[in-house]
Short mmCIF file of C-alpha atoms and ligand atoms in Angstrom, two decimals:
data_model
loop_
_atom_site.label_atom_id
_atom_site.label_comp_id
_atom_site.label_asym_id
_atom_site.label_seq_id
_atom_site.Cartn_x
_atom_site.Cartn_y
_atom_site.Cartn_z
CA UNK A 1 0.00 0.00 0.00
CA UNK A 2 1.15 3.67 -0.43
CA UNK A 3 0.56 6.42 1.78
CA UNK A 4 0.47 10.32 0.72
CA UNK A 5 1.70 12.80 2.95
CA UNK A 6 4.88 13.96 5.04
CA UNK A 7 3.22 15.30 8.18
CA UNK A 8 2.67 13.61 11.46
CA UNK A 9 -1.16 12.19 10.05
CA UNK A 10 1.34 10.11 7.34
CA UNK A 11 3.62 8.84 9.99
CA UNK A 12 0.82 7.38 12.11
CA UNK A 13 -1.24 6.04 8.87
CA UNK A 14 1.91 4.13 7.78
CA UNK A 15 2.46 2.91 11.02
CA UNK A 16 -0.94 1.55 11.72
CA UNK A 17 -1.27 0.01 8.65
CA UNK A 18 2.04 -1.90 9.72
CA UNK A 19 0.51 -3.24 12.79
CA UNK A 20 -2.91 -4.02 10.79
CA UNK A 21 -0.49 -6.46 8.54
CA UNK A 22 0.22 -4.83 6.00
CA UNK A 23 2.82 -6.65 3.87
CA UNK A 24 4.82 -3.64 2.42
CA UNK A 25 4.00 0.21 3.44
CA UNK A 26 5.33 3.07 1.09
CA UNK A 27 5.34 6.72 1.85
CA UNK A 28 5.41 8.94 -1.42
CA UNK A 29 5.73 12.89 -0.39
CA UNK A 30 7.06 15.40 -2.66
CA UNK A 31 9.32 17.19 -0.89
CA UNK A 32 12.67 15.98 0.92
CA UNK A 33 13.16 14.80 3.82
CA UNK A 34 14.56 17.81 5.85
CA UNK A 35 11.08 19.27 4.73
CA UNK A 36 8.64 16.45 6.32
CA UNK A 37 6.54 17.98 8.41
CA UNK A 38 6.35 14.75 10.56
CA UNK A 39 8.97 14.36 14.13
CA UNK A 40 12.27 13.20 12.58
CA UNK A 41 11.88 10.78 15.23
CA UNK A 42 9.09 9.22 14.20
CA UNK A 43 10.43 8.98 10.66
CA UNK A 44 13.51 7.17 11.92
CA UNK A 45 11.56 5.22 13.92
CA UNK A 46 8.79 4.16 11.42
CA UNK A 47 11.61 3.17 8.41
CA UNK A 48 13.35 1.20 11.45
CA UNK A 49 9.72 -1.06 11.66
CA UNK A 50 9.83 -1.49 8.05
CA UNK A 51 8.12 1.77 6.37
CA UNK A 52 9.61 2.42 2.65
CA UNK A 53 10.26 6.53 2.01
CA UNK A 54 10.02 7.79 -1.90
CA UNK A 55 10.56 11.52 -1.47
CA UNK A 56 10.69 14.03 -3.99
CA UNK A 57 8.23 12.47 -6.05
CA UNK A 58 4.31 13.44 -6.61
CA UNK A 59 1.31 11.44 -7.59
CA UNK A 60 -0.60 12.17 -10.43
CA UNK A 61 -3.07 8.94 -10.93
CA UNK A 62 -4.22 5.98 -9.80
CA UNK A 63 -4.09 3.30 -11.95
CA UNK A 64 -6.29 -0.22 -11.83
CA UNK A 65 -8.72 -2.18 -13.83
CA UNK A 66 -11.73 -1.91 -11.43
CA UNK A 67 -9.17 -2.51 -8.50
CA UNK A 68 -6.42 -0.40 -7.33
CA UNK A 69 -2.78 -2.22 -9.00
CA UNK A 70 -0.46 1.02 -8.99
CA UNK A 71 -0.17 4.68 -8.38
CA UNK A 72 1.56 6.57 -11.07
CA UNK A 73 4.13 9.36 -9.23
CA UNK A 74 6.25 11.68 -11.02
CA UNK A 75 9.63 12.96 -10.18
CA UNK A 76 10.29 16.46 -8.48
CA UNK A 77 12.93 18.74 -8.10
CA UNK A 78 12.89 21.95 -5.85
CA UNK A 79 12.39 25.31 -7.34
CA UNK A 80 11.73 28.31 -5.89
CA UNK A 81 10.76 29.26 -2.37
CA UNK A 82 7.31 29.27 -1.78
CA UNK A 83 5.00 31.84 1.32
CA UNK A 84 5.85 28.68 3.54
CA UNK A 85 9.77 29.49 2.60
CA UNK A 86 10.14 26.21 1.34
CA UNK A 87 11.32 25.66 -1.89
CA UNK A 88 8.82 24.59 -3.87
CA UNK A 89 8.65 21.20 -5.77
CA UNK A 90 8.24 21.04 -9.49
CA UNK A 91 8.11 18.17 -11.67
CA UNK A 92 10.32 17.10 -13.70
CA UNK A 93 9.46 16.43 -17.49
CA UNK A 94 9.06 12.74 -18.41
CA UNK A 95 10.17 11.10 -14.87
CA UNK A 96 6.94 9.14 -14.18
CA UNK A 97 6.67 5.94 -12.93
CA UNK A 98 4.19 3.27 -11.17
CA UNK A 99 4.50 2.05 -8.20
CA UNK A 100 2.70 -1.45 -7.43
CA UNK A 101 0.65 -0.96 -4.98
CA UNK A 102 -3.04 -1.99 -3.72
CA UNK A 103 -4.55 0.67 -1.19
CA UNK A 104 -4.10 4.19 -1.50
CA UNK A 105 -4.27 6.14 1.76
CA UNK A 106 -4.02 10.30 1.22
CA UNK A 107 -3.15 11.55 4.57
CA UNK A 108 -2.43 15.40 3.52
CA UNK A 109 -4.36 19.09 4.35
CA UNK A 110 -5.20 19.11 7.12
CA UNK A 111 -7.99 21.87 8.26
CA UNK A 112 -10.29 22.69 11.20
CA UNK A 113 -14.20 22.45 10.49
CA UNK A 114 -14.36 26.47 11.45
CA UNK A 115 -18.26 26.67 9.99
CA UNK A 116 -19.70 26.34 13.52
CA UNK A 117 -17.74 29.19 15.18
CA UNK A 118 -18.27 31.38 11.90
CA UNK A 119 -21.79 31.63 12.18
CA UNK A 120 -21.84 32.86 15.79
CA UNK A 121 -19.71 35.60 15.25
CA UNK A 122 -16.13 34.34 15.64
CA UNK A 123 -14.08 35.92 12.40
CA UNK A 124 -11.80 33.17 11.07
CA UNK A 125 -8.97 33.32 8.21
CA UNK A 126 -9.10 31.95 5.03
CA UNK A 127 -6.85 29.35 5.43
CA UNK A 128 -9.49 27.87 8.41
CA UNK A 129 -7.56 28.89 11.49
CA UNK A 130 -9.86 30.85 13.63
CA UNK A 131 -8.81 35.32 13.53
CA UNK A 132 -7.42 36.18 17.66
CA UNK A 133 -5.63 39.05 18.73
CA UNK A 134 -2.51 38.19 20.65
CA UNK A 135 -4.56 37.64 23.93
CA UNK A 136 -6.45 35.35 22.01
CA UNK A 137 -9.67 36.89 22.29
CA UNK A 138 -11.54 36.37 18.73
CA UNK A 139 -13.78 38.49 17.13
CA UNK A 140 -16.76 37.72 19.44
CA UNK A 141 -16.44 39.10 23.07
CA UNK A 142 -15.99 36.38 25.59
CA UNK A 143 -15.18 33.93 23.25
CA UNK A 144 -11.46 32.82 22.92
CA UNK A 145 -9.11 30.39 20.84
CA UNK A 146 -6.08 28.03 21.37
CA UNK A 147 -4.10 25.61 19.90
CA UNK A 148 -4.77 23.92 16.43
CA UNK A 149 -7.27 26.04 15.30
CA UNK A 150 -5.78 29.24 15.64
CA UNK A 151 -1.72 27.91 14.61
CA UNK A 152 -3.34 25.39 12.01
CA UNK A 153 -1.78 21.88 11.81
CA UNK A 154 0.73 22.36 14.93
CA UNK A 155 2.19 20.60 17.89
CA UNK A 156 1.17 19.13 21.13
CA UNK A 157 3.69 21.28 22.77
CA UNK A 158 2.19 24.48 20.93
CA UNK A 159 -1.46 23.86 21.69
CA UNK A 160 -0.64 23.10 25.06
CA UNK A 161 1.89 26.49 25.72
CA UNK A 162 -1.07 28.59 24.20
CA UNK A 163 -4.20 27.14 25.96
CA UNK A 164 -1.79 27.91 29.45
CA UNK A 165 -1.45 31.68 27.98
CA UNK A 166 -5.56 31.77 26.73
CA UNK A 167 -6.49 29.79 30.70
CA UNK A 168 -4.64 33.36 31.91
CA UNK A 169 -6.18 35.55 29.98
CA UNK A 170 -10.45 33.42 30.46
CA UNK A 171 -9.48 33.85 34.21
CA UNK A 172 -8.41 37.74 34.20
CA UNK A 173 -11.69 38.23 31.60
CA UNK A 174 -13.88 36.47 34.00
CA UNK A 175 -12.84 38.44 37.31
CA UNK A 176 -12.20 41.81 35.87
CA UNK A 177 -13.86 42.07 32.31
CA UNK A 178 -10.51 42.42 30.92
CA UNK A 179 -8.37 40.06 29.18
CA UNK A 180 -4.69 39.77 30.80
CA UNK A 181 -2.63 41.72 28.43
CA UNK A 182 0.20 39.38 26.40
CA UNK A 183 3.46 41.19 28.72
CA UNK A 184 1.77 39.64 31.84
CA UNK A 185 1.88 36.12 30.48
CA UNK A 186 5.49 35.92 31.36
CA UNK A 187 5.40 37.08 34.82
CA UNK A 188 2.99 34.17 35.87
CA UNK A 189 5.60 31.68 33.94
CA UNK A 190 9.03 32.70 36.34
CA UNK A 191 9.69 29.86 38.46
CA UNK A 192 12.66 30.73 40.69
CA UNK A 193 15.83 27.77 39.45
CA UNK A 194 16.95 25.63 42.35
CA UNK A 195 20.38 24.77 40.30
CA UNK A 196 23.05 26.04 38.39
CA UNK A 197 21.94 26.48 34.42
CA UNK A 198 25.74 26.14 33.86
CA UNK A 199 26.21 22.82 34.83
CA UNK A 200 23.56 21.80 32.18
CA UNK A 201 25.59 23.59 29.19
CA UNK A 202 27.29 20.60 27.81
CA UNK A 203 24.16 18.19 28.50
CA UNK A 204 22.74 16.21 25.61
CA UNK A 205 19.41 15.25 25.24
CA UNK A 206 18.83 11.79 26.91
CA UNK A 207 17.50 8.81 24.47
CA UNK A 208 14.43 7.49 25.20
CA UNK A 209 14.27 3.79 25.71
CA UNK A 210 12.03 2.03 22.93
CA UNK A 211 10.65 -1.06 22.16
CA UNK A 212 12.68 -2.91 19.89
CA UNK A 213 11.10 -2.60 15.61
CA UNK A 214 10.50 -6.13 14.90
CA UNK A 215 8.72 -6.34 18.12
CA UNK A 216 6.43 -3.17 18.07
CA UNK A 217 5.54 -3.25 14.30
CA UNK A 218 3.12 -6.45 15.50
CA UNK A 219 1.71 -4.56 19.04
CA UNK A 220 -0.08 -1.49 19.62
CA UNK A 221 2.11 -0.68 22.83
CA UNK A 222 3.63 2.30 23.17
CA UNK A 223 6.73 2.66 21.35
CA UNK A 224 8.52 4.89 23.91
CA UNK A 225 8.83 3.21 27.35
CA UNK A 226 9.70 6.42 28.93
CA UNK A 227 12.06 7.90 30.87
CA UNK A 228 12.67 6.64 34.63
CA UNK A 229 12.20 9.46 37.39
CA UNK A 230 15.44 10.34 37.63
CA UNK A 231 16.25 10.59 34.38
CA UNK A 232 13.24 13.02 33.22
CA UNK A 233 14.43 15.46 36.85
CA UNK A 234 17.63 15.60 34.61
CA UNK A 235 16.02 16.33 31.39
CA UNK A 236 14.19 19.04 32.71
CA UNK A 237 17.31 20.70 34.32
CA UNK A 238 18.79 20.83 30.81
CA UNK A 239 18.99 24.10 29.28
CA UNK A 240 18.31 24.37 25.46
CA UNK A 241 20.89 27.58 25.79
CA UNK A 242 19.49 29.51 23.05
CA UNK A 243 21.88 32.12 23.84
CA UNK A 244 25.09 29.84 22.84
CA UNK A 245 25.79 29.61 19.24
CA UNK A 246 25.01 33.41 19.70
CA UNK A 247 28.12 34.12 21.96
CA UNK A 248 29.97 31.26 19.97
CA UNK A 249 30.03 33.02 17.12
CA UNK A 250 30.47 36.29 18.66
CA UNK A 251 34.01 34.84 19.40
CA UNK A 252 37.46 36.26 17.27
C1 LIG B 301 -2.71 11.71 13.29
C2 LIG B 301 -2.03 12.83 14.04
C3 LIG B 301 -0.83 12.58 14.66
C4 LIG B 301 -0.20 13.59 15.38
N1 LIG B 301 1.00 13.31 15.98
C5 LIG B 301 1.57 14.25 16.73
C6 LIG B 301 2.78 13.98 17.43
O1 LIG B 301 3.34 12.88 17.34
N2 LIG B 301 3.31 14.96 18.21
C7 LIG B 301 2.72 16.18 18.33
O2 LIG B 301 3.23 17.02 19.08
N3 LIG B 301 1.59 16.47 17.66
C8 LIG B 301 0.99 15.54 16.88
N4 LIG B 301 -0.16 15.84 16.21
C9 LIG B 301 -0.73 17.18 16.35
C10 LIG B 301 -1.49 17.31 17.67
O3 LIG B 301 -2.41 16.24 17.80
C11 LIG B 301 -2.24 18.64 17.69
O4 LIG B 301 -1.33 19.71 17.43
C12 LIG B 301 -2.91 18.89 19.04
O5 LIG B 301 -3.76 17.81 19.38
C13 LIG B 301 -3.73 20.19 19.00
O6 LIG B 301 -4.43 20.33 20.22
P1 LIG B 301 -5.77 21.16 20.28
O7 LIG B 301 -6.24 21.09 21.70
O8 LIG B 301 -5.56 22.50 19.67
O9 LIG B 301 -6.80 20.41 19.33
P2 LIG B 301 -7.35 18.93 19.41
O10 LIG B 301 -6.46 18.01 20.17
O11 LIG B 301 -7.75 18.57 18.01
O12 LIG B 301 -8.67 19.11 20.30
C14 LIG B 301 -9.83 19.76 19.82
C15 LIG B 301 -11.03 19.14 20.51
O13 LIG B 301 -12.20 19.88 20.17
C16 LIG B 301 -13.25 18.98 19.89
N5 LIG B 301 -14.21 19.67 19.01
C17 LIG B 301 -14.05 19.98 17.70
N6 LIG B 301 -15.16 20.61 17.26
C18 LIG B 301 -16.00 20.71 18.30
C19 LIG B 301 -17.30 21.28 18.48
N7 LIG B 301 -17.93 21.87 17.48
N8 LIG B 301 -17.86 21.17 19.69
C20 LIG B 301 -17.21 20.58 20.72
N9 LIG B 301 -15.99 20.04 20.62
C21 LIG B 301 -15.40 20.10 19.42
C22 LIG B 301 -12.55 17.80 19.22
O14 LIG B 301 -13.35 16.64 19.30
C23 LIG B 301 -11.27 17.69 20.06
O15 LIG B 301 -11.46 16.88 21.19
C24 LIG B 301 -0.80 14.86 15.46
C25 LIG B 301 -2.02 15.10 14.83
C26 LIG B 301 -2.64 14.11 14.13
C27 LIG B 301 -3.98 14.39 13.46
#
């Protein structure tokens, strides 16, 4: 079978269909792979269970006598960058090719269903994401927005950062009639450090212990196992030291 796509949606399609039996899963996206939408990760960790990657190629038909046998891709190289400032794929003349296949599975554009919120009042963009100002108060007072469907296709991390910032400003709304202006966000974030940032400078990122491919590609247990208590104290100690490279290369 062949799945469509790059982002995370793809990732977890392929990977089901792995554990459903599949005999051979292919993932056809049209860009490379620095420009998958989808956790590296979980790239790495889907080709280790058996997933087959075609990038830079596009599909342009489905081919089959009353059944699915093949979809027909064609070849791409990058041109020029596009609003998302990636480069944009074109294809290139005379470079198609089938790929056997039997089930087709498109797992691309995402979008929120928006039509709900627009009829009550809530102004939304064009490209479905719900219109906020950067309190996140929409267009309708009283009425506010987080995650997804105001960022579009994002991150766990994301939608969980902003619906902390949007909880702030509900709660200041609800006792004073005001929402909490963006500048106050921070203050309610400071925690005071109990250790020295320093010591965490050099620190790499600990590896998460996983099941082992051959074994997970047949369960639906989670693939992490997670990091013991110790180990995730340390991780969270670790500093991401934005500032480095910064004074690195501000170095004769
Ligand atoms: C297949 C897939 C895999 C993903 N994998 C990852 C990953 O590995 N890592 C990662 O960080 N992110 C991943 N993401 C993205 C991540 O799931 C989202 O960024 C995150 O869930 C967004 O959170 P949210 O609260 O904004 O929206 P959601 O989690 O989508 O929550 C919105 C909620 O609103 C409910 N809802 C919708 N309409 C209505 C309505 N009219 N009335 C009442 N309730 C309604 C929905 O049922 C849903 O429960 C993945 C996304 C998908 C689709």
């Amino acid at each position: 079978m062949a799945v469509v796509g790059g982002g995370s949606t793809a990732i977890d399609a392929a990977r089901t269909a792995m554990r459903l039996g599949a005999a051979e899963v292919n993932l056809v996206y049209r860009r490379t792979r620095e420009e998958m939408p989808a956790q590296p990760l979980e790239v790495e960790e889907a080709e280790q269970e058996g997933l087959k990657l075609h990038l830079l190629v596009n599909p342009i038909r489905i081919v089959g006598n009353g059944r699915v046998e093949g979809l027909e891709l064609v070849r791409q190289s990058l041109g020029e960058f596009d609003e998302s400032a990636r480069r944009r794929p074109q294809p290139i003349a005379n470079s198609e090719f089938v790929l056997p296949v039997d089930i087709v599975l498109a797992a691309i554009g995402q979008s929120s269903d928006v039509a709900c919120v627009e009829k009550c009042g809530v102004e939304c963009n064009r490209n479905t994401t719900v219109k906020v100002d950067n309190k996140l108060v929409t267009a309708r007072a009283g009425v506010f927005a987080a995650g997804d469907v105001v960022l579009g296709p994002a991150t766990i991390i994301e939608a969980v950062a902003q619906g902390n910032n949007v909880a702030q400003t509900v709660d200041t709304y609800l006792r004073t009639g005001e929402p909490l202006s963006k500048e106050s966000w921070l203050a309610y974030d400071k925690v005071p450090l109990t250790y020295k940032m320093e010591d965490y400078a050099e620190a790499t990122r600990a590896e998460m212990p996983v099941q082992d491919p051959v074994v997970r590609r047949s369960n639906w247990r989670e693939v992490e196992l997670g990091f013991s208590e110790d180990a995730c104290r340390e991780e969270c100690k670790r500093c991401l030291r934005c500032d480095l490279e910064e004074k690195e290369s501000a170095k004769p």
